[in-house]
C-alpha atoms as a printed R data frame, in Angstrom:
    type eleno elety resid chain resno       x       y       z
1   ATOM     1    CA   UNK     A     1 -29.738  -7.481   2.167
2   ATOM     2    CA   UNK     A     2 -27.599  -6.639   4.857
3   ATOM     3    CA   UNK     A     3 -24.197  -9.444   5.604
4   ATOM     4    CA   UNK     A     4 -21.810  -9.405   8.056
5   ATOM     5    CA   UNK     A     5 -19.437 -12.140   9.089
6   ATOM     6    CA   UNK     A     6 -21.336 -14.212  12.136
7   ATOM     7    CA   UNK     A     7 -23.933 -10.951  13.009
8   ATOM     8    CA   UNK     A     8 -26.365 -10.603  10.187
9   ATOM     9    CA   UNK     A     9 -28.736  -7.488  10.159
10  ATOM    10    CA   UNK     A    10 -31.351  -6.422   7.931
11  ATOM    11    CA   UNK     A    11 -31.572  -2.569   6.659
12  ATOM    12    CA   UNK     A    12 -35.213  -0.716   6.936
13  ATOM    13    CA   UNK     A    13 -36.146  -1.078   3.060
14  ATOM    14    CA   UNK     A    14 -38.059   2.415   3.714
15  ATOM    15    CA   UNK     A    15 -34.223   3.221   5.002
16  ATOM    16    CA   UNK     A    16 -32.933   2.579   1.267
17  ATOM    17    CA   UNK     A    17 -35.292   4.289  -0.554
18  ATOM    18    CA   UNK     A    18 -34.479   7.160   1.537
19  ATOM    19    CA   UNK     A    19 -30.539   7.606   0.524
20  ATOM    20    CA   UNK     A    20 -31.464   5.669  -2.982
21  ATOM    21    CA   UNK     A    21 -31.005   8.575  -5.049
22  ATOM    22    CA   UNK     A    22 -28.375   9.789  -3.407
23  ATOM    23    CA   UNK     A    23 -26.158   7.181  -3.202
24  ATOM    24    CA   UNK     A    24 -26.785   6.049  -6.691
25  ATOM    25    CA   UNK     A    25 -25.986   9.404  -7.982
26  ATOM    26    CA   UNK     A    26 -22.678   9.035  -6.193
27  ATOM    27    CA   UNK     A    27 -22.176   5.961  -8.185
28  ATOM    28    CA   UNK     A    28 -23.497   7.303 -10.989
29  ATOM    29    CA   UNK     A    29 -20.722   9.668 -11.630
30  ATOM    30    CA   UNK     A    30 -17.810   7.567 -10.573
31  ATOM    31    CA   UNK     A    31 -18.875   5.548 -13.165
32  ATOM    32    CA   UNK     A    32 -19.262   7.640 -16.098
33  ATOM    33    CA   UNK     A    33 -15.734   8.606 -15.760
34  ATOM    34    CA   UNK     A    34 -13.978   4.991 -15.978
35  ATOM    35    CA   UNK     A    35 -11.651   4.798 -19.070
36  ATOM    36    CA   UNK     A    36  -8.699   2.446 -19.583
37  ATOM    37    CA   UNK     A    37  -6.000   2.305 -17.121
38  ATOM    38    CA   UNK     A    38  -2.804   0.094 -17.145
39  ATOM    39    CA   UNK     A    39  -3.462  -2.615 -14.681
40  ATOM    40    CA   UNK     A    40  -0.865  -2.507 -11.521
41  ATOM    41    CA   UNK     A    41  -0.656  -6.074  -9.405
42  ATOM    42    CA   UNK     A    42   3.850 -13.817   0.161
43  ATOM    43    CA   UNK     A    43   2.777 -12.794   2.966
44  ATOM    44    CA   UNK     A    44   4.156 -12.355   6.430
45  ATOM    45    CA   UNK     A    45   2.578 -11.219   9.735
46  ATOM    46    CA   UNK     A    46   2.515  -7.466  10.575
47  ATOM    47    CA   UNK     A    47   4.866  -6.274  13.303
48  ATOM    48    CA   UNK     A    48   2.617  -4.746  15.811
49  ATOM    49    CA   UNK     A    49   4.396  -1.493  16.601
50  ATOM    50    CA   UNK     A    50   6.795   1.001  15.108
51  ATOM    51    CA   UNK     A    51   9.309   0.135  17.768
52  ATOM    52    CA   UNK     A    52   9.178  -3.611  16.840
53  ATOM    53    CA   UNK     A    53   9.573  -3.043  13.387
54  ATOM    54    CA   UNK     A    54  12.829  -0.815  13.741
55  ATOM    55    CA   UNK     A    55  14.395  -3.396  15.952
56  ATOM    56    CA   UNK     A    56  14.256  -5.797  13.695
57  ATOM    57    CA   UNK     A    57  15.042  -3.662  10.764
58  ATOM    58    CA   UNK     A    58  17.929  -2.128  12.511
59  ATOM    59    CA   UNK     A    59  19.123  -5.942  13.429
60  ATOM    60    CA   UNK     A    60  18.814  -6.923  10.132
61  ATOM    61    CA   UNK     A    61  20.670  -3.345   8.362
62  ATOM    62    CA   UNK     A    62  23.762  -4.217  10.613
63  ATOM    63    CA   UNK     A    63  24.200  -8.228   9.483
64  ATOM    64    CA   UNK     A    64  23.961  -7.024   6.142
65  ATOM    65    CA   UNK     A    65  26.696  -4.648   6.508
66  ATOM    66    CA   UNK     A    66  28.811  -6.961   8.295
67  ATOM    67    CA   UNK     A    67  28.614  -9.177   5.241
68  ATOM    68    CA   UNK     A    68  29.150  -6.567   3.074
69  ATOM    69    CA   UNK     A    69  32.671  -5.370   5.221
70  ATOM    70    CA   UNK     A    70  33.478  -9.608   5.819
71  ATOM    71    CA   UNK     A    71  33.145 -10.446   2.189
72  ATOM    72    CA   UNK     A    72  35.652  -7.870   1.159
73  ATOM    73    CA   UNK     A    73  37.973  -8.363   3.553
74  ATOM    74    CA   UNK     A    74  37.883 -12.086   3.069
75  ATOM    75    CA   UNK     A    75  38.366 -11.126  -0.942
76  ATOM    76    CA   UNK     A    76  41.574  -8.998   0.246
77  ATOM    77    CA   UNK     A    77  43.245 -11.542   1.884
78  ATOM    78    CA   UNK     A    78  42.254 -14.585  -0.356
79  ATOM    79    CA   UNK     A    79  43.977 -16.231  -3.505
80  ATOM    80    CA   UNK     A    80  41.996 -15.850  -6.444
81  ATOM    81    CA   UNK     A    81  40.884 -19.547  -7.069
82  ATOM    82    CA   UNK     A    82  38.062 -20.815  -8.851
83  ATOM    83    CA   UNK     A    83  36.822 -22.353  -5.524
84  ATOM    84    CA   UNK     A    84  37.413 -18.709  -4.046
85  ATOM    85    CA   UNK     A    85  35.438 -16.778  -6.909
86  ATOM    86    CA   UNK     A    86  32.318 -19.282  -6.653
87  ATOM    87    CA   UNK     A    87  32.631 -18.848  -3.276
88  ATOM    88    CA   UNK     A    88  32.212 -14.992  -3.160
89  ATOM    89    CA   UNK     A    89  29.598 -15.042  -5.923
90  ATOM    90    CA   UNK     A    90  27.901 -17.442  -3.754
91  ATOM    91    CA   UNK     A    91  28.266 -14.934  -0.577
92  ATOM    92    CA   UNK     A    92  27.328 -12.284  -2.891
93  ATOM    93    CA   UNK     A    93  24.253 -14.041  -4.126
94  ATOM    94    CA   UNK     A    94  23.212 -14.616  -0.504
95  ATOM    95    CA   UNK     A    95  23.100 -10.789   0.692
96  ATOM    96    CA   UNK     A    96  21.432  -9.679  -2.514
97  ATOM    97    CA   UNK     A    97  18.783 -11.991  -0.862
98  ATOM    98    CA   UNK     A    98  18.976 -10.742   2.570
99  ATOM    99    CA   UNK     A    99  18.419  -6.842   0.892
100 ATOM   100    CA   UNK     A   100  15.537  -8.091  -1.238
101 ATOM   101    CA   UNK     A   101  14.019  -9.729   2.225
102 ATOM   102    CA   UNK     A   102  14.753  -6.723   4.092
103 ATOM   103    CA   UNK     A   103  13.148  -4.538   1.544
104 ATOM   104    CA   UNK     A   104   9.738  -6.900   1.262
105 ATOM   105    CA   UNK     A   105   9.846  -6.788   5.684
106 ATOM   106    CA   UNK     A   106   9.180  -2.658   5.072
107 ATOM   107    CA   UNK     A   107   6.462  -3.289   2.162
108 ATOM   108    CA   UNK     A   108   4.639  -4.955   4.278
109 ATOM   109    CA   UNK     A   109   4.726  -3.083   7.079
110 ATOM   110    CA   UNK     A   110   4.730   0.256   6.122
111 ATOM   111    CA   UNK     A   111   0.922   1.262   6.858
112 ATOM   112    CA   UNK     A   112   1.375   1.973  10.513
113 ATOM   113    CA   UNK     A   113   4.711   3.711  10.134
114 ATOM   114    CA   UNK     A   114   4.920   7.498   9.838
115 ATOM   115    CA   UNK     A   115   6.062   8.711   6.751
116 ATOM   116    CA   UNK     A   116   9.240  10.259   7.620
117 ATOM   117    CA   UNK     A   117  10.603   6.475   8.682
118 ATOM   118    CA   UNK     A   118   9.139   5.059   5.305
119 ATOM   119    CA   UNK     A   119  11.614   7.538   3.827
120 ATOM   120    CA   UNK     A   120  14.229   6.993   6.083
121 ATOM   121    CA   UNK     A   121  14.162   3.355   5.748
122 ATOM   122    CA   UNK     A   122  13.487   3.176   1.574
123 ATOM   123    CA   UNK     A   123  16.751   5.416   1.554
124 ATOM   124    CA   UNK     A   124  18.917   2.572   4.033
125 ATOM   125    CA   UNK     A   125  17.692  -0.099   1.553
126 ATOM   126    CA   UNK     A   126  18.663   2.109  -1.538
127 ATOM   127    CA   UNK     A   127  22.336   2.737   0.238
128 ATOM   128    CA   UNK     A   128  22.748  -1.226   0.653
129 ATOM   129    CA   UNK     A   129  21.893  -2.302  -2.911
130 ATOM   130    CA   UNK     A   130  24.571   0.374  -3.478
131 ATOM   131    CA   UNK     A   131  27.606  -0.678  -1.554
132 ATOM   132    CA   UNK     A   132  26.347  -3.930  -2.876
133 ATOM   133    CA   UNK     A   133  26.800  -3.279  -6.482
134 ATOM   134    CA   UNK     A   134  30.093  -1.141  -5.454
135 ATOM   135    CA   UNK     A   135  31.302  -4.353  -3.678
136 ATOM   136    CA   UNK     A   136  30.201  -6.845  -6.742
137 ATOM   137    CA   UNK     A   137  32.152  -4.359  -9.384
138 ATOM   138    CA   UNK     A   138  35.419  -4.204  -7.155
139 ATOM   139    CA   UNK     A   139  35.623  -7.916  -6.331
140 ATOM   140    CA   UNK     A   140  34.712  -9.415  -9.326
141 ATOM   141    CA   UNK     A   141  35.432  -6.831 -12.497
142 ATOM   142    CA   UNK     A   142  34.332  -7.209 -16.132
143 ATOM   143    CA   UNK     A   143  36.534  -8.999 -18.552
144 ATOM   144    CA   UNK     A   144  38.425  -6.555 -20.132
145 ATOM   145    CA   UNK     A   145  37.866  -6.685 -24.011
146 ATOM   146    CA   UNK     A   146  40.425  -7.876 -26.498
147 ATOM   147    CA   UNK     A   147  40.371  -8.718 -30.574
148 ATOM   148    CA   UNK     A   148  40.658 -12.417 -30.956
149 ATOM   149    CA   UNK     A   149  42.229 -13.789 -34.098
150 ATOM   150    CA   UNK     A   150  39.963 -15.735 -36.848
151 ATOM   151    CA   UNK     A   151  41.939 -19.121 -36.558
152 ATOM   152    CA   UNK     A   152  39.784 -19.349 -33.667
153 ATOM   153    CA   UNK     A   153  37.917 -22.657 -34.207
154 ATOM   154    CA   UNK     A   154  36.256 -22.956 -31.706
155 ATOM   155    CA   UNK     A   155  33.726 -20.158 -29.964
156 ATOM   156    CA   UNK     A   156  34.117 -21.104 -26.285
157 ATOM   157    CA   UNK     A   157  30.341 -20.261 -24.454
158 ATOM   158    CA   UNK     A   158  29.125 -17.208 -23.356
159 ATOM   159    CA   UNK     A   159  30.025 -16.739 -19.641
160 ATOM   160    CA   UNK     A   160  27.459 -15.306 -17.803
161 ATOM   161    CA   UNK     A   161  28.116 -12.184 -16.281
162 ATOM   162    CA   UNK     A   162  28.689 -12.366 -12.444
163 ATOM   163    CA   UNK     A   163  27.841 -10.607  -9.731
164 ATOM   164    CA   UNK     A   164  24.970  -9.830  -7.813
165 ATOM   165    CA   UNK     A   165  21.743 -11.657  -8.370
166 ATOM   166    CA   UNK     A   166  18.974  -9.537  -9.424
167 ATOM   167    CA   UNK     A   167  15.837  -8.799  -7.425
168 ATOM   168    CA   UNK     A   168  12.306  -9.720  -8.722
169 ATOM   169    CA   UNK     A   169  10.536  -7.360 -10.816
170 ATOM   170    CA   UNK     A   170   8.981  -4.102  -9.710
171 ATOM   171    CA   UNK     A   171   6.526  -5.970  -8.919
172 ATOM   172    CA   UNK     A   172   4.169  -4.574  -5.720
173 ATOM   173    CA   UNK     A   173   4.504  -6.824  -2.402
174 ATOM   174    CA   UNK     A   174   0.995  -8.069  -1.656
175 ATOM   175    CA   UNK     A   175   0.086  -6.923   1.698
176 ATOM   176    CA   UNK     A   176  -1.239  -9.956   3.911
177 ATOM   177    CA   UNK     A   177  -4.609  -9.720   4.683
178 ATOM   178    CA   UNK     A   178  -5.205  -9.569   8.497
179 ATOM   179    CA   UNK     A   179  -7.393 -12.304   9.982
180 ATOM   180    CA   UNK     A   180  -9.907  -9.815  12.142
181 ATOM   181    CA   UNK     A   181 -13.646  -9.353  11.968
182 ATOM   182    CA   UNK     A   182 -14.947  -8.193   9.213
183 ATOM   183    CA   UNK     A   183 -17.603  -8.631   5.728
184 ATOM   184    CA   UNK     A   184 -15.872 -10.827   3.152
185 ATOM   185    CA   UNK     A   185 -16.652 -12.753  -0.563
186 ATOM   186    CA   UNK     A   186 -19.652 -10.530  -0.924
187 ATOM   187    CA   UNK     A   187 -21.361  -9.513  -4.149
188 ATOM   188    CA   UNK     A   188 -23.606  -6.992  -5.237
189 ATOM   189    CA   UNK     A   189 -24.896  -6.420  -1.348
190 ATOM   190    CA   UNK     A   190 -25.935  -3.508   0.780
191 ATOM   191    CA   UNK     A   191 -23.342  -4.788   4.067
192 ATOM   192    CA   UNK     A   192 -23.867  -2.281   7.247
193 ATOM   193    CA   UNK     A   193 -22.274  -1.983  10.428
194 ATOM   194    CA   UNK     A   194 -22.533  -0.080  13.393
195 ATOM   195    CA   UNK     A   195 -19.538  -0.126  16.118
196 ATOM   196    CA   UNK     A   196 -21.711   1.591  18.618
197 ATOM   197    CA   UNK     A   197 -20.901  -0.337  21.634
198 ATOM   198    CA   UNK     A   198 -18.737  -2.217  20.279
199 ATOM   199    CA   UNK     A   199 -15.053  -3.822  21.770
200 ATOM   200    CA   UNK     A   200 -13.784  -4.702  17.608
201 ATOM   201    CA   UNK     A   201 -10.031  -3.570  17.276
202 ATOM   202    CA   UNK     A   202  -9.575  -4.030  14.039
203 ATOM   203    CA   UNK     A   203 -12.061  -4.600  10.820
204 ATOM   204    CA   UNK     A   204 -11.787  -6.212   7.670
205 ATOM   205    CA   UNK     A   205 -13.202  -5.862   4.431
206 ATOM   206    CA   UNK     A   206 -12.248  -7.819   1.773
207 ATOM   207    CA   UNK     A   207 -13.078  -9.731  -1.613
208 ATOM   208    CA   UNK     A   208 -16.190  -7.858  -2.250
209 ATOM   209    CA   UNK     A   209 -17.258  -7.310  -5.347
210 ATOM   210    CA   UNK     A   210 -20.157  -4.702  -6.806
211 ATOM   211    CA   UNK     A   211 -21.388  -4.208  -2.784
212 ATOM   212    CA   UNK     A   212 -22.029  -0.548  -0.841
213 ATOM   213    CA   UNK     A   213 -21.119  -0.655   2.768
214 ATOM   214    CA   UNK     A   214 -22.044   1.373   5.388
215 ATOM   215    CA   UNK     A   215 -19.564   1.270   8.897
216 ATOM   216    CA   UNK     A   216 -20.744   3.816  11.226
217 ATOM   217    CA   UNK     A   217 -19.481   4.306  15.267
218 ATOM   218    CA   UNK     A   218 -15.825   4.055  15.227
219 ATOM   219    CA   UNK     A   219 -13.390   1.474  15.547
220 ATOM   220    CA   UNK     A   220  -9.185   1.324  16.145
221 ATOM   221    CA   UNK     A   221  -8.101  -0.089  12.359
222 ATOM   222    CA   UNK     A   222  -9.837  -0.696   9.197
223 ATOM   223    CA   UNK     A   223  -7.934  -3.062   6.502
224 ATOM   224    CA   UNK     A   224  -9.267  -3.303   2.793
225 ATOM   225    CA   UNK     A   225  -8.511  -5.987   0.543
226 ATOM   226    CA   UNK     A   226  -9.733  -6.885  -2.890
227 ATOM   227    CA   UNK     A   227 -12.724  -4.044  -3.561
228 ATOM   228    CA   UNK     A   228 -14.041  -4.588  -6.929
229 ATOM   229    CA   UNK     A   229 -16.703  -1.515  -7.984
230 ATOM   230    CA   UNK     A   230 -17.348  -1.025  -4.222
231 ATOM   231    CA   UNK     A   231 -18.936   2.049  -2.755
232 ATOM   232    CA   UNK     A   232 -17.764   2.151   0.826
233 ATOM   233    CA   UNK     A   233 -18.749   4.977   3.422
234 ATOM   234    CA   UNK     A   234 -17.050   4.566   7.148
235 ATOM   235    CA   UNK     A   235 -16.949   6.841  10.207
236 ATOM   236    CA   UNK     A   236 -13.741   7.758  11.960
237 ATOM   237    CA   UNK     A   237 -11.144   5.019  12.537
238 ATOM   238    CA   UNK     A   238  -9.277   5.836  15.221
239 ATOM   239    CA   UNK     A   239  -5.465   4.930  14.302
240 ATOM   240    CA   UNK     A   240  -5.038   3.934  10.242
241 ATOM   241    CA   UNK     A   241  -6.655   2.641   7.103
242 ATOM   242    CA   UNK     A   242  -4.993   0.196   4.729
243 ATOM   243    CA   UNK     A   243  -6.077  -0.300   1.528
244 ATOM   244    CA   UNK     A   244  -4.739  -3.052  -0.430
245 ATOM   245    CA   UNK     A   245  -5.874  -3.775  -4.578
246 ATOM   246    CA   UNK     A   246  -9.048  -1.827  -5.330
247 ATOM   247    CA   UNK     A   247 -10.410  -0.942  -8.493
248 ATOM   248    CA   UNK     A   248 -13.265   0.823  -9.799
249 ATOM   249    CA   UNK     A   249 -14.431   2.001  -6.054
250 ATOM   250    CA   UNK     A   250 -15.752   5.055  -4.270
251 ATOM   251    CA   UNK     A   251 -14.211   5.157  -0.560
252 ATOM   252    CA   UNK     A   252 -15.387   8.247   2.200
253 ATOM   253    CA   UNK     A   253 -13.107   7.518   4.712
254 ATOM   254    CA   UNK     A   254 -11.506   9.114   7.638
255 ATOM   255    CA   UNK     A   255  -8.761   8.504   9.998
256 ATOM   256    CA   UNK     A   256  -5.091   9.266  11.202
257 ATOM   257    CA   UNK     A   257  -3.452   7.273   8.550
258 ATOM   258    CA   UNK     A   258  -4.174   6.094   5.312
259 ATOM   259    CA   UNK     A   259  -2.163   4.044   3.300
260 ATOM   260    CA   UNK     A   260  -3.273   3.169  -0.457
261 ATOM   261    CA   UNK     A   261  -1.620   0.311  -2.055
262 ATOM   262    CA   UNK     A   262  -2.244  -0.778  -5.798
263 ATOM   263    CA   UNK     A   263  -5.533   0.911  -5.879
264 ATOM   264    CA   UNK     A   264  -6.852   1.716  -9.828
265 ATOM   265    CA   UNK     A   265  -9.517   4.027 -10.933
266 ATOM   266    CA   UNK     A   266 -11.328   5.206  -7.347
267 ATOM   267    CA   UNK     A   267 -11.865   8.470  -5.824
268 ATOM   268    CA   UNK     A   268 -11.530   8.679  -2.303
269 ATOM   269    CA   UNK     A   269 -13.185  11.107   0.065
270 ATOM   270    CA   UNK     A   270 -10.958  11.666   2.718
271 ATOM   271    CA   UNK     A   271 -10.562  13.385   6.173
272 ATOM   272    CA   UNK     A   272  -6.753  12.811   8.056
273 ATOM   273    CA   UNK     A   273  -4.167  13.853   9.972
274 ATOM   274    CA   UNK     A   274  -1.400  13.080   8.389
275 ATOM   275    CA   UNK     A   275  -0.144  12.719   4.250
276 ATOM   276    CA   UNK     A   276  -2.414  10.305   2.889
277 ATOM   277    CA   UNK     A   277   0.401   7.422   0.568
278 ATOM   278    CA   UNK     A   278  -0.445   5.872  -2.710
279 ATOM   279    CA   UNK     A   279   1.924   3.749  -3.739
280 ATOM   280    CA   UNK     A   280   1.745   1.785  -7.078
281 ATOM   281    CA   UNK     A   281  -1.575   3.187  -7.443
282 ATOM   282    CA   UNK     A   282  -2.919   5.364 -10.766
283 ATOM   283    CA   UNK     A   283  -6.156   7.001 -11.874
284 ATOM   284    CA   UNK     A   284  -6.933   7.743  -8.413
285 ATOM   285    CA   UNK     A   285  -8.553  11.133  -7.408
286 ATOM   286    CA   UNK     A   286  -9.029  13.028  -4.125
287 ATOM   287    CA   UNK     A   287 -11.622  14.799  -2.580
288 ATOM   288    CA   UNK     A   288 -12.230  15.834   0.990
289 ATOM   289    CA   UNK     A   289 -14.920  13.483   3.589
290 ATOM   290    CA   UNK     A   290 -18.603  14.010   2.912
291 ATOM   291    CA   UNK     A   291 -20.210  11.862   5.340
292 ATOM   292    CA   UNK     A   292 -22.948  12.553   7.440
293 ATOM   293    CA   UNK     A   293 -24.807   9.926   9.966
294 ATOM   294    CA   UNK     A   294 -26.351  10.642  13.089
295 ATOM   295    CA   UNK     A   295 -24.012  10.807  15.944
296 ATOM   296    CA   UNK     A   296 -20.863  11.519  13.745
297 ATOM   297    CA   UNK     A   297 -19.165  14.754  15.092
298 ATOM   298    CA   UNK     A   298 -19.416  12.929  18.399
299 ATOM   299    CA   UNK     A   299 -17.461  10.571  16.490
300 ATOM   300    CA   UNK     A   300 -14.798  12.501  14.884
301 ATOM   301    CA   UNK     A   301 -14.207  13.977  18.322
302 ATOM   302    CA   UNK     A   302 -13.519  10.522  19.737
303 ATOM   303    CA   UNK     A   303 -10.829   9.746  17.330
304 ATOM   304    CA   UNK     A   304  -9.638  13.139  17.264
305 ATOM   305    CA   UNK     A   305 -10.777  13.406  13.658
306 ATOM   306    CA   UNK     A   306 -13.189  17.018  14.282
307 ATOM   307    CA   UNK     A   307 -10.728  19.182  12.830
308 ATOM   308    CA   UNK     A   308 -10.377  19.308   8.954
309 ATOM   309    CA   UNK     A   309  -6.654  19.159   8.086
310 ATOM   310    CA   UNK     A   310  -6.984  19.842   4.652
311 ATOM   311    CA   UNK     A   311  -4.594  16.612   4.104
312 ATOM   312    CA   UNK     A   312  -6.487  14.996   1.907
313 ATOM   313    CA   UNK     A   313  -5.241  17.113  -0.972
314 ATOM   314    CA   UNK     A   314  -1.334  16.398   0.520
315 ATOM   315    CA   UNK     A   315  -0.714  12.851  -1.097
316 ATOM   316    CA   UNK     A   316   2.719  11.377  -1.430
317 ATOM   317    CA   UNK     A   317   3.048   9.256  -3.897
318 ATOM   318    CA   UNK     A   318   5.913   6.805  -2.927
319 ATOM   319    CA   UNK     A   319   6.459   5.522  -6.341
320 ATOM   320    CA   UNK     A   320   6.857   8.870  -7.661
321 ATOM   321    CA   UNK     A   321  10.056  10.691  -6.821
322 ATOM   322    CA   UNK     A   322  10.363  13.602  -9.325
323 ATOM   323    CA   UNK     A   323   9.659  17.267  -8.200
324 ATOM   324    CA   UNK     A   324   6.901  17.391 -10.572
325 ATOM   325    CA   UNK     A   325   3.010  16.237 -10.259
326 ATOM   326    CA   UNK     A   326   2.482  13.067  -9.851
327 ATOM   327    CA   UNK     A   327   0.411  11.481 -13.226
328 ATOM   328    CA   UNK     A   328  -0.587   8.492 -10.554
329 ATOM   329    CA   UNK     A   329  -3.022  10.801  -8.881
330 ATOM   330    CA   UNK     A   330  -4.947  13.841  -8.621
331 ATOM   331    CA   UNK     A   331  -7.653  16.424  -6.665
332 ATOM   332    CA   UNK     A   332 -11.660  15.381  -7.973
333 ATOM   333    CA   UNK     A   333 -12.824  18.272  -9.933
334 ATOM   334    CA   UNK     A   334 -15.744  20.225  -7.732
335 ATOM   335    CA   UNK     A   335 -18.204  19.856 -10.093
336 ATOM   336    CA   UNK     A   336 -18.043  16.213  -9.872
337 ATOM   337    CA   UNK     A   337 -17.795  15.905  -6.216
338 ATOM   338    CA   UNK     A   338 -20.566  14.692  -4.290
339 ATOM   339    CA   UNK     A   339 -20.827  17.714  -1.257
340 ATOM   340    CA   UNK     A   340 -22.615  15.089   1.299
341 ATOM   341    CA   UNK     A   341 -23.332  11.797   1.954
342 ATOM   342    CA   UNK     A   342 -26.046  10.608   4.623
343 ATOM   343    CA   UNK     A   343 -26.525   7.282   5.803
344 ATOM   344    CA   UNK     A   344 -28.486   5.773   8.994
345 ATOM   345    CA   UNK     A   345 -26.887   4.866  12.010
């Protein structure tokens, strides 16, 4: 049966016994490979443009440097009272904060920035939890250490050590889930749907659970949330793909940007432009787009997708900063690759 959020359609059953075998084979293998994998696991709206973002990123760097340079300055000049050292850890507390808010601002919108301002911006947060430890160290040292004599007879309590309050686990930002169009709290459904004609902007899949779905025609921005043991097979999106907590999943996918965020166990079948990211991702594998529909290289030329890049082998894997391999991910053997994938338009 064939869902879709308020435009319900029902697939040929003469159409599913035709790519039955196909498709199920597809699955077939991408299950037979599924071992244990550590598990990886609020919400803001999404600045709408790259120039938005670094405005307000940029506005928010410079207050937290002028903290930085007013809190030691005010140290400098200031008696060293008790009211004056709760103070500063106070002050110090407070732009620990502003980092930690600053740093959750790029996790969440990093999927429609290019990679080379990811970088650029991961690197400006790095540099201010730096001056920020530098600052805490200087302004507030350790006590220095000195033997105390046993007629001591009374152990005063432990101080706690001061200084700059640390940030949350490494624990992965969930990325909000955009309210657009889309198939949602599915499970164990065939979902299809074509974008031929079609004004959508942006489509959303999410909370499905044991479902294949079919998107063919092409549409601006796809969002994926929540894909439990999903086989998913789309036609070109025109600007980028976010994918946001999938496990156990096939994806064919293709667009200008894709952006892979906690995704476990999946292969993904990819044609774009640029560096595909993973980021606290593992077990995933990449192969290059298989799909096939009627009408599609008319659709890859429309989104400027007709051209293999070869990218999909290029992943950077954001949590993964060594020179080496990354263990997180890695390129689908041939002989386990499906080398097409049809499905009606």
């Amino acid at each position: 049966m064939v869902m879709e959020d308020d435009d319900p359609e029902t697939l040929d059953p003469a159409l599913q016994k035709k790519h039955h075998d196909m498709l199920e084979r597809l699955s077939a293998r991408h299950q037979a490979r599924k071992s244990d994998l550590p598990d990886t696991s609020s919400s803001s709206s999404t600045l709408e443009s790259t120039s938005s973002f670094l405005a307000k990123f940029s506005d928010a760097k410079r207050s937290i440097e002028s903290r930085i340079a007013e809190s030691r300055l005010v140290s400098s000049s200031s008696s060293s009272s008790a009211t004056d050292s709760s103070k500063l850890k106070s002050d110090l507390a407070d732009i620990s904060s502003a980092i930690n808010n600053l740093e959750k601002l790029l996790a969440e919108n990093s999927y429609f920035l290019p990679s080379y301002e990811v970088r650029s911006s991961l690197k400006i947060v790095s540099d201010l939890k730096q001056s920020l430890e530098s600052l805490s160290a200087e302004l507030i040292p350790k006590k220095k250490f000195s033997f105390k004599s046993k007629s001591t007879t009374k152990k005063l309590p432990e101080i706690q050590k001061p200084g700059v309050v640390s940030p949350p686990p490494n624990v992965p930002v969930p990325v909000p889930v955009r309210d657009s169009p889309g198939l949602r709290n599915k499970h164990g459904e065939t979902l299809v749907k074509s974008f031929k004609g079609s004004s959508i902007g942006e489509f959303t899949l999410s909370d499905l659970d044991s479902c294949q779905v079919q998107l063919t025609g092409t549409v601006n921005a796809l969002f994926l949330h929540r894909l439990k043991n999903c086989n998913v097979y789309t036609g070109p999106v025109v600007g980028s793909i976010l994918i946001d907590d999938v496990q156990d999943c096939v994806l064919v996918l293709a667009s200008h940007q894709i952006r892979i965020h906690c995704a476990r166990k999946s292969d993904f079948y990819l044609r774009v432009r640029s560096r595909p990211i993973i980021e606290d991702s593992n077990g995933v594998r990449f192969a290059p787009y298989c799909l096939d529909y009627q009408g599609i290289e008319e659709d890859l030329k429309k989104a400027g997708l007709d051209e293999e890049t070869k990218n999909w082998s290029n992943v950077d894997d954001f949590k993964w900063l060594r020179a080496v391999q990354s263990p997180n991910w890695s390129v689908l053997p041939e002989e386990e690759r499906v080398s097409s994938v049809s499905i009606s338009r």
